[in-house]
């Protein structure tokens, strides 16, 4: 019994609370399980829905930018090029928007029960990751169809790209989640922010085709660019732009740290505000 | 032995936001600009809890009583770590399970069984613990037949049964309960209360219990903790706390004469000097507080409004002595628009002719006025009256109260 001593005090110093998160790992699992289960129970097409969305976009962009306005993507076929960008972008955008909305959606639970609040945006991101895995399968199917050459070490580049997206998505998502609790009108800016980020990401065009160097490195602040750069690195003979990746990595670390810090700092008062 | 709960000088301060439930970024920006030019005005602050000290030994069951807004729920929220204190500290020895509302986190698309897992894990149970208890939980709930149907097909009563069952099977050393028994059918409530009593007595569990159902508090708790305006008035055995609470209640309602109440100082008042100011209760047009079933029941509420209300709503909620609501009515139910006077005293009359409330006992009446958007005042327990036992059918036999909460004046059996 002596193991469970809780000391309740006014919040003062900052901590990550990793130990507590570990104690609550089952709740993490249950929230994620619930969202995935409900999501695929509610939609008629089930899992198919997660696949149709990136596929539809891929067909549209391929028709527009590989047939009508030709975008040069080097040795990599345009459908593969755009699909790789789309699935990564979808992971980022659903991480940010779902994590950003998550605290408000769970306001009822937050006001009634204590648990480490990070679980809520965290599980929103795991749900997005689940959808991404479906998209990734489709991506490999198309790689096979288009006879896309791959190396065994491509796996590490894929993983690095996904990790950047997850870190940046988690940072931005938790930051927005905390802001949303405090300022309820902030959520209206999220779709606009995401749209700006989409067109600044190298989803439908390669970043190296941007002529002005200053613009290219400005766009590189968007972490999605570095993630896509790494993800596509082994798929074509185009050399990796290390500057883009360094800028992207720096901003990823900053976004992650700021988001996590702001969330942890304000989470004690969520129940009073929500 | 060390206390299970040790609270020292605990306080909680809230900032009062006028008229708004949440902050909008645009308001923050416009206000900060305005404040630069007009000089900043600070938000109103108040202490929901002040200087609370409490020691609870393992196995003690404490009933926390007090008027609405006395700080009961805030205290439980701090102990369960939902919200942090502003001052002081608390040391909790043992695992805490809090039951501040039943059915938290239920999802309509998931089945009863899946919801038991979800709800249980939100309440702090491990998966292995739920596995072990699953059969007992399902049995207790009495909805075995539908356990694999999505919750959206359940009646609200069935949902509550599942929720209560999970709650009743929590096994932390310290259990915090807030008003969870205010809903659900009476029979099942009793079953839950019995279950909690059983586990707390046999396992020496510590319980903090907040409820308006004073009968339940009395049944479950050994000691009482009386809160008044965020401060502790009395910490003693449950009977003397309940007595002090009832007598403080009569002082609070401010009765000026039989059937007449001054509401100007009511603790739930939003703004002194406006809103609901007085109430009178007439029984057959005579000021009275003792009601014989079947007579005319009339309430007149005096008010003063400084600004007009859009589509105003006036109503009452009548509750029995266990604080279970019996009747709620307002002018919107009647589809009736009220014209309220502005800047001069006015009066609203609520009339129930031949009121068929039967169940003998004491009743409390909440009175509310507002338009939900700009202004809404609800004065809890604004006044009380007593229903006397009466032979309504002149049959020489009074009705049995357990079967007759109301009576039917014109019926036929042939």
XYZ file of C-alpha atoms in Angstrom:
688
model
C 0.000 0.000 0.000
C 2.884 2.310 0.811
C 3.727 2.138 -2.874
C 0.836 4.417 -3.809
C 1.591 7.695 -2.106
C 0.305 10.678 -4.017
C 1.434 14.135 -3.086
C -0.931 16.807 -4.362
C 0.438 20.319 -4.571
C -0.048 23.448 -6.653
C 1.786 22.849 -9.951
C 5.263 24.295 -9.932
C 7.971 22.488 -11.758
C 8.008 20.974 -15.195
C 8.350 17.244 -15.777
C 7.568 14.924 -18.645
C 5.750 12.461 -16.426
C 7.030 9.463 -18.372
C 6.768 7.127 -15.401
C 3.104 7.932 -15.009
C 2.475 7.508 -18.734
C 3.940 4.033 -18.437
C 1.588 3.234 -15.547
C -1.344 4.262 -17.716
C -0.206 2.402 -20.841
C -3.350 0.274 -20.862
C -5.580 3.332 -21.121
C -3.416 4.433 -24.038
C -4.173 1.117 -25.672
C -7.908 1.269 -24.920
C -8.359 4.791 -26.306
C -6.569 3.836 -29.516
C -8.437 0.551 -29.795
C -11.762 2.312 -29.270
C -11.140 4.947 -31.950
C -9.966 2.433 -34.542
C -12.815 0.069 -33.761
C -15.473 2.777 -33.872
C -14.044 4.318 -37.004
C -14.118 1.107 -38.986
C -17.430 0.025 -37.481
C -19.209 3.189 -38.477
C -18.183 3.452 -42.089
C -19.842 1.082 -44.492
C -16.744 0.466 -46.535
C -14.639 -0.161 -43.433
C -10.917 -0.486 -44.058
C -11.453 0.234 -47.759
C -12.167 3.840 -46.913
C -8.647 4.373 -45.593
C -7.365 3.096 -48.947
C -9.750 4.844 -51.328
C -8.893 8.330 -50.195
C -5.153 8.374 -51.068
C -5.868 6.294 -54.198
C -8.427 8.795 -55.483
C -6.065 11.689 -54.900
C -3.252 9.790 -56.592
C -5.337 9.182 -59.715
C -6.402 12.837 -59.852
C -2.885 14.217 -59.423
C -1.445 11.701 -61.883
C -3.968 12.735 -64.534
C -3.251 16.428 -63.916
C 0.493 16.518 -63.420
C 1.810 13.603 -65.355
C -0.471 13.806 -68.385
C -1.624 17.448 -68.624
C 1.028 19.643 -66.979
C 4.141 17.535 -66.904
C 6.058 17.674 -63.648
C 9.501 16.126 -63.982
C 10.097 13.640 -61.183
C 13.243 12.040 -62.577
C 13.506 8.268 -62.599
C 10.589 7.761 -60.236
C 7.168 7.213 -61.826
C 4.718 9.994 -61.038
C 2.042 7.767 -59.391
C 4.664 6.350 -57.004
C 6.057 9.822 -56.447
C 2.719 11.393 -55.558
C 1.447 8.398 -53.555
C 4.512 8.415 -51.308
C 3.957 12.120 -50.657
C 0.228 11.717 -50.134
C 0.382 8.954 -47.526
C 2.997 10.884 -45.529
C 1.007 14.087 -45.840
C -2.185 12.305 -44.721
C -0.348 10.956 -41.680
C 0.770 14.458 -40.776
C -2.515 16.196 -41.432
C -4.689 13.684 -39.602
C -2.215 13.606 -36.696
C -2.381 17.373 -36.351
C -6.115 17.763 -36.837
C -7.184 14.785 -34.723
C -4.734 15.477 -31.911
C -5.670 19.159 -32.059
C -9.372 18.423 -31.621
C -8.874 15.548 -29.199
C -8.868 17.440 -25.902
C -12.160 19.180 -26.650
C -13.730 15.909 -27.765
C -12.700 14.355 -24.473
C -13.726 17.344 -22.350
C -16.311 15.239 -20.525
C -13.817 12.632 -19.418
C -11.179 15.223 -18.560
C -13.573 16.979 -16.199
C -14.443 13.746 -14.431
C -11.408 11.502 -14.263
C -7.687 11.982 -13.798
C -5.169 10.374 -16.124
C -2.069 11.724 -17.870
C -3.611 14.055 -20.449
C -0.930 13.286 -23.046
C -2.690 9.973 -23.650
C -5.492 11.759 -25.483
C -3.515 13.434 -28.295
C -1.074 10.508 -28.212
C -3.740 7.951 -29.021
C -5.172 10.247 -31.726
C -1.781 9.993 -33.420
C -1.661 6.217 -33.064
C -5.028 6.065 -34.841
C -3.592 8.169 -37.661
C -0.613 5.808 -37.787
C -2.968 2.864 -38.181
C -4.593 4.511 -41.221
C -1.133 5.247 -42.570
C -0.185 1.569 -42.375
C -3.133 0.771 -44.652
C -1.892 3.409 -47.093
C 1.631 2.017 -46.876
C 0.409 -1.394 -48.015
C -1.202 0.194 -51.064
C 2.031 2.064 -51.711
C 4.023 -1.179 -51.790
C 1.429 -2.751 -54.090
C 1.919 0.118 -56.553
C 5.706 -0.105 -56.219
C 5.368 -3.713 -57.284
C 3.065 -2.845 -60.215
C 5.395 -0.095 -61.474
C 8.473 -2.293 -60.828
C 9.929 0.414 -58.595
C 13.511 -0.546 -57.668
C 14.190 -0.658 -53.907
C 17.107 -1.516 -51.620
C 17.131 -3.342 -48.340
C 18.337 -0.174 -46.606
C 15.319 1.752 -47.990
C 13.569 0.572 -44.835
C 15.690 2.896 -42.695
C 14.890 5.877 -44.901
C 11.189 5.064 -44.784
C 11.335 4.778 -40.990
C 13.236 8.053 -40.679
C 10.632 9.871 -42.774
C 7.748 8.423 -40.763
C 9.466 9.286 -37.485
C 9.880 12.933 -38.497
C 6.192 13.130 -39.405
C 5.172 11.564 -36.088
C 7.374 13.863 -34.002
C 6.301 16.996 -35.840
C 2.659 15.898 -35.885
C 2.781 15.146 -32.171
C 4.364 18.505 -31.354
C 1.973 20.518 -33.508
C -1.010 18.414 -32.417
C -0.393 18.764 -28.680
C 0.300 22.481 -29.065
C -2.971 23.002 -30.923
C -4.826 20.747 -28.467
C -3.710 22.896 -25.541
C -4.483 26.127 -27.403
C -7.897 24.791 -28.367
C -8.792 24.171 -24.736
C -7.813 27.685 -23.791
C -9.057 29.602 -26.818
C -12.080 27.882 -28.247
C -12.061 29.820 -31.515
C -8.552 28.693 -32.380
C -9.768 25.513 -34.029
C -11.111 27.447 -37.015
C -7.562 28.223 -38.044
C -6.488 24.559 -38.257
C -7.952 23.750 -41.725
C -6.396 26.927 -43.134
C -3.003 26.164 -41.578
C -3.101 22.649 -42.991
C -3.945 23.887 -46.471
C -0.988 26.261 -46.455
C 1.252 23.446 -45.268
C -0.028 21.071 -47.953
C 0.949 23.356 -50.799
C 4.295 24.084 -49.177
C 5.044 20.349 -48.965
C 6.675 18.471 -51.817
C 3.718 16.156 -52.300
C 2.753 16.926 -55.903
C 6.027 18.559 -56.963
C 9.653 17.777 -56.072
C 11.319 20.418 -53.890
C 14.435 20.447 -56.116
C 12.342 21.871 -58.936
C 11.873 25.086 -56.933
C 14.222 27.509 -58.712
C 14.839 30.145 -56.024
C 17.166 28.810 -53.327
C 15.765 31.127 -50.636
C 12.240 29.901 -51.332
C 13.359 26.286 -51.268
C 14.943 26.674 -47.842
C 11.977 28.656 -46.582
C 9.729 25.757 -47.587
C 12.150 23.360 -45.902
C 11.072 24.754 -42.507
C 7.939 22.674 -43.041
C 9.037 19.326 -41.512
C 6.939 17.361 -44.013
C 9.459 18.305 -46.727
C 12.369 16.703 -44.901
C 10.258 13.623 -44.160
C 9.239 13.163 -47.797
C 12.816 13.842 -48.936
C 14.088 10.987 -46.768
C 11.211 8.686 -47.657
C 11.832 9.098 -51.397
C 15.643 9.139 -51.089
C 16.259 5.570 -52.188
C 13.496 5.478 -54.804
C 15.224 7.663 -57.389
C 18.756 8.601 -58.401
C 18.172 12.186 -57.247
C 20.755 13.161 -54.596
C 19.437 13.993 -51.103
C 19.382 17.684 -50.280
C 21.068 17.645 -46.862
C 20.328 21.335 -46.224
C 16.594 20.703 -46.604
C 16.843 17.793 -44.203
C 18.886 19.717 -41.626
C 16.436 22.623 -41.655
C 13.500 20.229 -41.414
C 15.064 18.248 -38.563
C 15.749 21.432 -36.603
C 12.196 22.643 -36.975
C 10.867 19.177 -36.078
C 12.817 19.197 -32.818
C 11.634 22.740 -32.046
C 7.977 21.963 -32.838
C 8.106 18.778 -30.774
C 9.714 20.466 -27.773
C 7.495 23.569 -27.833
C 4.291 21.563 -28.271
C 5.129 19.093 -25.525
C 6.293 21.815 -23.137
C 3.224 24.008 -23.648
C 0.880 21.050 -23.254
C 2.517 19.793 -20.069
C 2.609 23.281 -18.638
C -1.085 24.006 -19.182
C -2.604 20.538 -18.761
C -3.183 20.903 -15.003
C -5.835 23.527 -15.705
C -7.594 21.734 -18.575
C -10.380 20.529 -16.267
C -11.052 24.117 -15.133
C -11.177 25.424 -18.698
C -12.799 22.666 -20.686
C -1.248 4.120 11.589
C -0.868 6.975 9.163
C -4.020 8.643 7.769
C -5.161 7.547 4.301
C -5.874 11.159 3.403
C -4.033 14.062 4.919
C -5.072 17.535 3.799
C -3.243 20.648 4.956
C -4.387 24.253 4.370
C -5.824 23.367 1.008
C -7.304 26.181 -1.068
C -8.603 26.619 -4.594
C -9.036 29.953 -6.303
C -11.108 30.437 -9.421
C -11.273 33.416 -11.722
C -14.810 34.507 -12.365
C -15.438 35.086 -16.050
C -18.480 37.249 -16.547
C -21.158 35.615 -18.661
C -18.876 33.391 -20.720
C -18.047 29.781 -20.367
C -14.883 29.868 -22.435
C -12.296 32.292 -23.708
C -12.114 33.250 -27.344
C -8.796 34.372 -28.729
C -10.483 37.304 -30.454
C -11.797 38.542 -27.088
C -8.377 38.276 -25.500
C -6.906 40.321 -28.314
C -9.643 42.973 -28.334
C -9.684 43.185 -24.535
C -5.951 43.636 -24.258
C -6.161 46.470 -26.780
C -9.033 47.994 -24.858
C -7.141 47.663 -21.589
C -4.190 49.606 -22.967
C -6.441 52.598 -23.495
C -8.858 52.324 -20.584
C -6.561 50.888 -17.950
C -6.716 47.171 -17.277
C -9.491 45.733 -15.183
C -8.663 42.533 -13.412
C -11.007 39.567 -13.402
C -12.925 38.799 -10.267
C -11.455 36.004 -8.196
C -12.946 33.888 -5.498
C -11.889 31.012 -3.313
C -13.987 27.896 -3.887
C -12.078 26.273 -1.025
C -10.283 28.010 1.820
C -7.847 26.545 4.293
C -9.202 22.997 4.373
C -7.650 20.572 6.861
C -8.759 16.987 6.994
C -7.372 13.694 8.256
C -9.103 10.507 7.229
C -7.967 7.224 8.735
C -8.032 4.064 6.597
C -11.490 2.469 6.654
C -13.356 5.651 7.590
C -16.314 6.677 5.449
C -16.787 10.417 5.304
C -19.916 12.145 4.026
C -19.203 15.593 2.655
C -22.267 17.814 2.961
C -22.961 21.454 2.268
C -25.114 23.705 0.185
C -24.666 23.973 -3.556
C -21.478 25.832 -4.306
C -19.990 25.109 -0.870
C -16.984 23.449 -2.492
C -17.829 19.765 -2.077
C -17.171 18.792 -5.675
C -14.087 20.994 -5.893
C -12.616 19.170 -2.901
C -13.146 15.770 -4.532
C -11.746 17.046 -7.826
C -8.538 18.114 -6.098
C -8.163 14.831 -4.217
C -8.725 12.901 -7.448
C -6.161 15.178 -9.200
C -8.558 16.415 -11.866
C -7.739 19.981 -10.942
C -4.742 21.269 -8.944
C -5.052 23.238 -5.689
C -3.970 26.886 -5.505
C -2.545 26.606 -1.991
C -1.734 23.908 0.524
C -1.158 20.224 -0.049
C -2.694 16.804 0.276
C -1.071 13.434 0.828
C -3.021 10.404 -0.304
C -1.874 6.960 0.838
C -3.353 4.265 -1.361
C -4.837 3.861 -4.778
C -7.626 6.330 -5.507
C -10.712 5.448 -7.525
C -12.960 8.320 -8.308
C -16.532 8.078 -9.360
C -17.464 11.590 -10.204
C -19.912 10.482 -12.809
C -21.059 7.079 -13.899
C -20.610 5.992 -17.467
C -17.717 8.333 -18.220
C -16.308 7.562 -21.632
C -19.077 5.262 -22.788
C -19.244 4.950 -26.548
C -22.593 4.171 -28.211
C -21.036 2.177 -31.075
C -19.265 -0.296 -28.806
C -20.992 -3.267 -27.199
C -21.778 -3.514 -23.515
C -18.817 -5.831 -22.971
C -16.420 -3.530 -24.834
C -17.690 -0.559 -22.854
C -17.039 -2.387 -19.600
C -13.375 -2.715 -20.615
C -13.144 0.889 -21.768
C -14.945 2.361 -18.773
C -13.065 0.135 -16.359
C -9.721 1.168 -17.728
C -10.690 4.854 -17.625
C -11.584 4.354 -13.970
C -8.143 2.878 -13.364
C -8.679 -0.880 -13.540
C -6.061 -3.062 -15.155
C -7.122 -5.328 -17.975
C -6.391 -8.417 -15.895
C -8.549 -7.018 -13.084
C -11.409 -6.453 -15.519
C -11.022 -9.978 -16.911
C -11.286 -11.324 -13.387
C -14.348 -9.245 -12.521
C -16.106 -9.379 -15.903
C -18.591 -12.118 -15.033
C -19.445 -10.463 -11.711
C -19.920 -7.083 -13.388
C -22.218 -8.494 -16.069
C -24.175 -10.497 -13.495
C -24.611 -7.497 -11.247
C -25.841 -5.312 -14.077
C -28.619 -7.709 -15.013
C -28.278 -7.080 -18.770
C -26.484 -10.333 -19.732
C -28.773 -10.828 -22.721
C -27.650 -7.646 -24.451
C -24.016 -7.617 -23.422
C -22.783 -8.050 -27.013
C -25.144 -5.482 -28.562
C -23.919 -1.962 -29.267
C -24.729 0.438 -26.467
C -26.781 2.675 -28.734
C -29.568 0.068 -28.670
C -29.732 0.159 -24.856
C -32.266 2.153 -22.886
C -30.737 4.822 -20.677
C -31.635 2.710 -17.667
C -29.648 -0.230 -19.011
C -26.651 1.979 -19.749
C -26.729 3.203 -16.176
C -26.868 -0.334 -14.877
C -23.680 -1.230 -16.727
C -22.017 1.949 -15.535
C -22.980 1.366 -11.917
C -21.815 -2.223 -12.059
C -18.356 -1.258 -13.246
C -18.239 1.421 -10.563
C -19.397 -0.905 -7.822
C -16.616 -3.355 -8.682
C -13.752 -0.895 -8.425
C -11.320 -2.006 -5.771
C -9.110 0.926 -4.839
C -8.176 1.607 -1.224
C -9.778 5.052 -1.411
C -13.049 5.635 -3.217
C -14.363 9.115 -4.040
C -18.042 9.276 -4.945
C -19.855 12.398 -6.107
C -23.603 12.403 -6.674
C -23.472 9.225 -8.768
C -26.526 7.837 -7.051
C -28.673 10.785 -8.054
C -29.707 8.971 -11.226
C -30.944 5.492 -12.047
C -33.846 3.534 -10.674
C -34.303 3.340 -6.920
C -34.030 -0.415 -6.638
C -30.714 -0.563 -8.456
C -29.404 2.439 -6.495
C -30.089 0.571 -3.288
C -28.304 -2.473 -4.665
C -25.242 -0.325 -5.471
C -25.254 1.399 -2.134
C -25.486 -1.985 -0.454
C -22.578 -3.305 -2.508
C -20.399 -0.305 -1.656
C -21.284 -0.618 2.009
C -20.427 -4.300 1.931
C -17.021 -3.887 0.304
C -16.100 -0.894 2.413
C -17.002 -2.628 5.651
C -15.408 -5.967 4.830
C -12.290 -4.610 3.083
C -11.782 -1.548 5.267
C -12.032 0.772 2.332
C -11.846 4.526 2.807
C -14.724 6.432 1.210
C -15.435 10.104 0.618
C -19.058 10.495 -0.362
C -20.740 13.626 -1.713
C -24.482 13.501 -2.164
C -27.612 15.535 -1.737
C -29.313 12.319 -0.808
C -28.887 12.757 2.924
C -30.512 9.440 3.668
C -27.832 7.671 1.631
C -25.082 9.683 3.302
C -26.422 8.701 6.674
C -26.607 5.056 5.702
C -23.093 4.786 4.265
C -20.942 7.183 6.269
C -19.489 7.129 9.757
C -18.371 10.750 9.884
C -19.461 13.989 8.259
C -17.521 16.943 6.904
C -19.656 20.079 6.614
C -18.558 22.708 4.130
C -19.916 26.228 4.026
C -18.730 28.747 1.438
C -15.532 26.810 0.887
C -14.685 26.526 4.578
C -14.985 23.615 6.962
C -17.672 24.276 9.585
C -17.742 20.921 11.309
C -15.969 17.568 11.155
C -17.656 15.105 13.463
C -19.848 12.013 13.615
C -22.400 11.836 10.832
C -25.528 12.476 12.916
C -24.391 15.720 14.471
C -23.095 16.961 11.105
C -26.429 16.248 9.432
C -28.255 18.006 12.273
C -26.072 21.081 12.021
C -26.546 21.067 8.261
C -30.349 20.944 8.496
C -30.509 23.789 11.005
C -28.080 25.913 8.990
C -30.295 25.191 6.036
C -33.314 26.767 7.756
C -31.313 29.894 8.578
C -30.143 30.124 5.018
C -33.565 30.041 3.370
C -34.478 33.270 5.176
C -38.099 32.783 5.896
C -39.753 36.070 6.832
C -43.157 34.625 7.725
C -44.990 31.374 7.090
C -44.997 30.858 3.326
C -42.926 34.006 2.635
C -39.254 33.983 1.725
C -36.717 36.699 1.128
C -34.396 35.465 -1.651
C -32.230 38.609 -1.802
C -29.368 36.914 0.062
C -29.755 33.422 -1.395
C -26.360 31.671 -1.785
C -26.932 30.905 -5.473
C -27.654 34.549 -6.289
C -25.820 35.764 -9.379
C -26.263 39.473 -8.782
C -27.443 41.048 -5.554
C -30.472 43.284 -5.937
C -31.703 41.807 -9.202
C -33.244 38.604 -10.478
C -35.473 36.646 -8.120
C -35.956 38.545 -4.878
C -38.779 36.910 -2.986
C -41.141 33.974 -3.058
C -44.547 33.350 -1.525
C -46.350 30.059 -1.374
C -50.128 29.862 -1.149
C -52.211 26.805 -0.541
C -55.843 27.479 -1.482
C -54.857 31.186 -1.591
C -53.644 31.220 1.985
C -49.953 31.642 2.807
C -48.926 28.232 4.072
C -46.253 25.557 4.078
C -48.340 22.536 4.886
C -50.002 20.962 1.945
C -52.975 18.646 1.875
C -53.038 16.660 -1.402
C -55.527 17.844 -3.993
C -55.546 21.519 -3.031
C -54.515 24.474 -5.182
C -50.825 25.227 -5.051
C -49.622 28.690 -5.984
C -46.210 30.301 -5.988
C -45.599 33.980 -6.593
C -42.025 35.037 -7.262
C -40.994 38.678 -6.963
C -38.259 39.843 -9.317
C -36.412 42.906 -10.467
C -34.673 43.155 -13.846
C -32.357 45.948 -14.915
C -32.325 44.837 -18.546
C -34.969 43.012 -20.594
C -34.614 39.278 -21.189
C -35.149 37.741 -24.602
C -37.766 35.029 -24.375
C -37.637 34.690 -20.578
C -38.072 31.382 -18.808
C -39.455 30.980 -15.286
C -39.827 27.631 -13.619
C -39.637 25.442 -10.562
C -38.240 22.042 -9.680
C -39.867 20.281 -6.752
C -37.666 17.711 -4.997
C -38.456 15.259 -2.255
C -36.533 15.064 1.008
C -33.909 12.810 -0.545
C -33.392 15.517 -3.108
C -34.836 13.451 -5.911
C -36.616 15.721 -8.385
C -40.334 15.032 -8.524
C -41.720 17.685 -10.838
C -40.142 20.333 -13.050
C -42.206 22.871 -14.886
C -41.730 26.174 -16.684
C -43.524 28.518 -19.050
C -41.683 27.103 -22.100
C -43.299 23.732 -21.525
C -46.626 25.501 -21.908
C -45.421 27.279 -25.039
C -46.187 30.510 -23.222
C -44.272 33.761 -23.645
C -43.864 35.914 -20.557
C -43.745 39.688 -20.526
C -41.488 40.669 -17.651
C -41.234 44.194 -16.287
C -37.926 46.016 -16.547
C -36.592 48.526 -14.012
C -39.532 48.059 -11.706
C -40.442 45.226 -9.356
C -42.599 42.544 -10.928
C -44.196 39.281 -9.942
C -44.649 35.927 -11.685
C -47.360 33.527 -10.587
C -47.192 29.769 -10.982
C -50.468 28.018 -10.252
C -51.100 24.272 -10.034
C -54.806 23.756 -9.403
C -55.739 20.597 -7.506
C -52.110 19.514 -7.140
C -52.086 15.729 -6.828
C -48.758 15.228 -5.104
C -49.326 12.566 -2.474
C -46.142 11.154 -0.944
C -46.053 12.615 2.591
C -42.851 14.343 3.654
C -40.734 17.419 3.199
C -40.176 18.949 -0.238
C -37.662 21.458 -1.472
C -38.321 23.829 -4.380
C -35.733 25.281 -6.785
C -36.767 28.469 -8.504
C -35.196 29.717 -11.716
C -35.409 32.708 -13.996
C -33.483 33.649 -17.107
C -33.163 33.423 -20.857
C -30.271 30.902 -20.863
C -28.125 33.251 -22.955
C -27.571 36.478 -21.068
C -28.758 35.707 -17.611
C -29.818 32.597 -15.803
C -30.383 32.341 -12.099
C -31.327 29.125 -10.389
C -31.963 29.390 -6.647
C -31.601 25.873 -5.270
C -33.894 24.979 -2.384
C -35.459 28.434 -2.424
C -38.167 27.246 -0.056
C -39.681 24.138 1.474
C -43.095 22.739 2.197
C -44.516 19.617 3.769
C -47.062 17.265 2.294
C -49.316 15.879 5.012
C -50.662 12.326 4.902
C -54.278 12.481 3.907
C -57.111 10.158 3.027
C -57.713 11.606 -0.421
C -60.477 9.197 -1.441
C -62.338 9.347 1.898
C -62.093 5.578 2.008
C -61.117 5.503 5.635
C -57.639 4.376 4.616
C -54.599 6.445 3.680
C -52.746 5.434 0.524
C -49.484 3.602 0.988
C -46.708 6.110 0.238
C -44.413 3.523 -1.372
C -46.955 3.009 -4.171
C -48.447 6.511 -4.340
C -46.131 9.420 -5.089
C -49.048 11.151 -6.763
C -52.671 10.236 -6.789
C -55.264 10.182 -9.527
C -58.365 12.116 -8.699
C -60.771 10.830 -11.316
C -60.445 7.195 -12.208
C -62.750 4.259 -12.628
C -62.374 0.533 -12.168
C -65.316 -1.583 -13.197
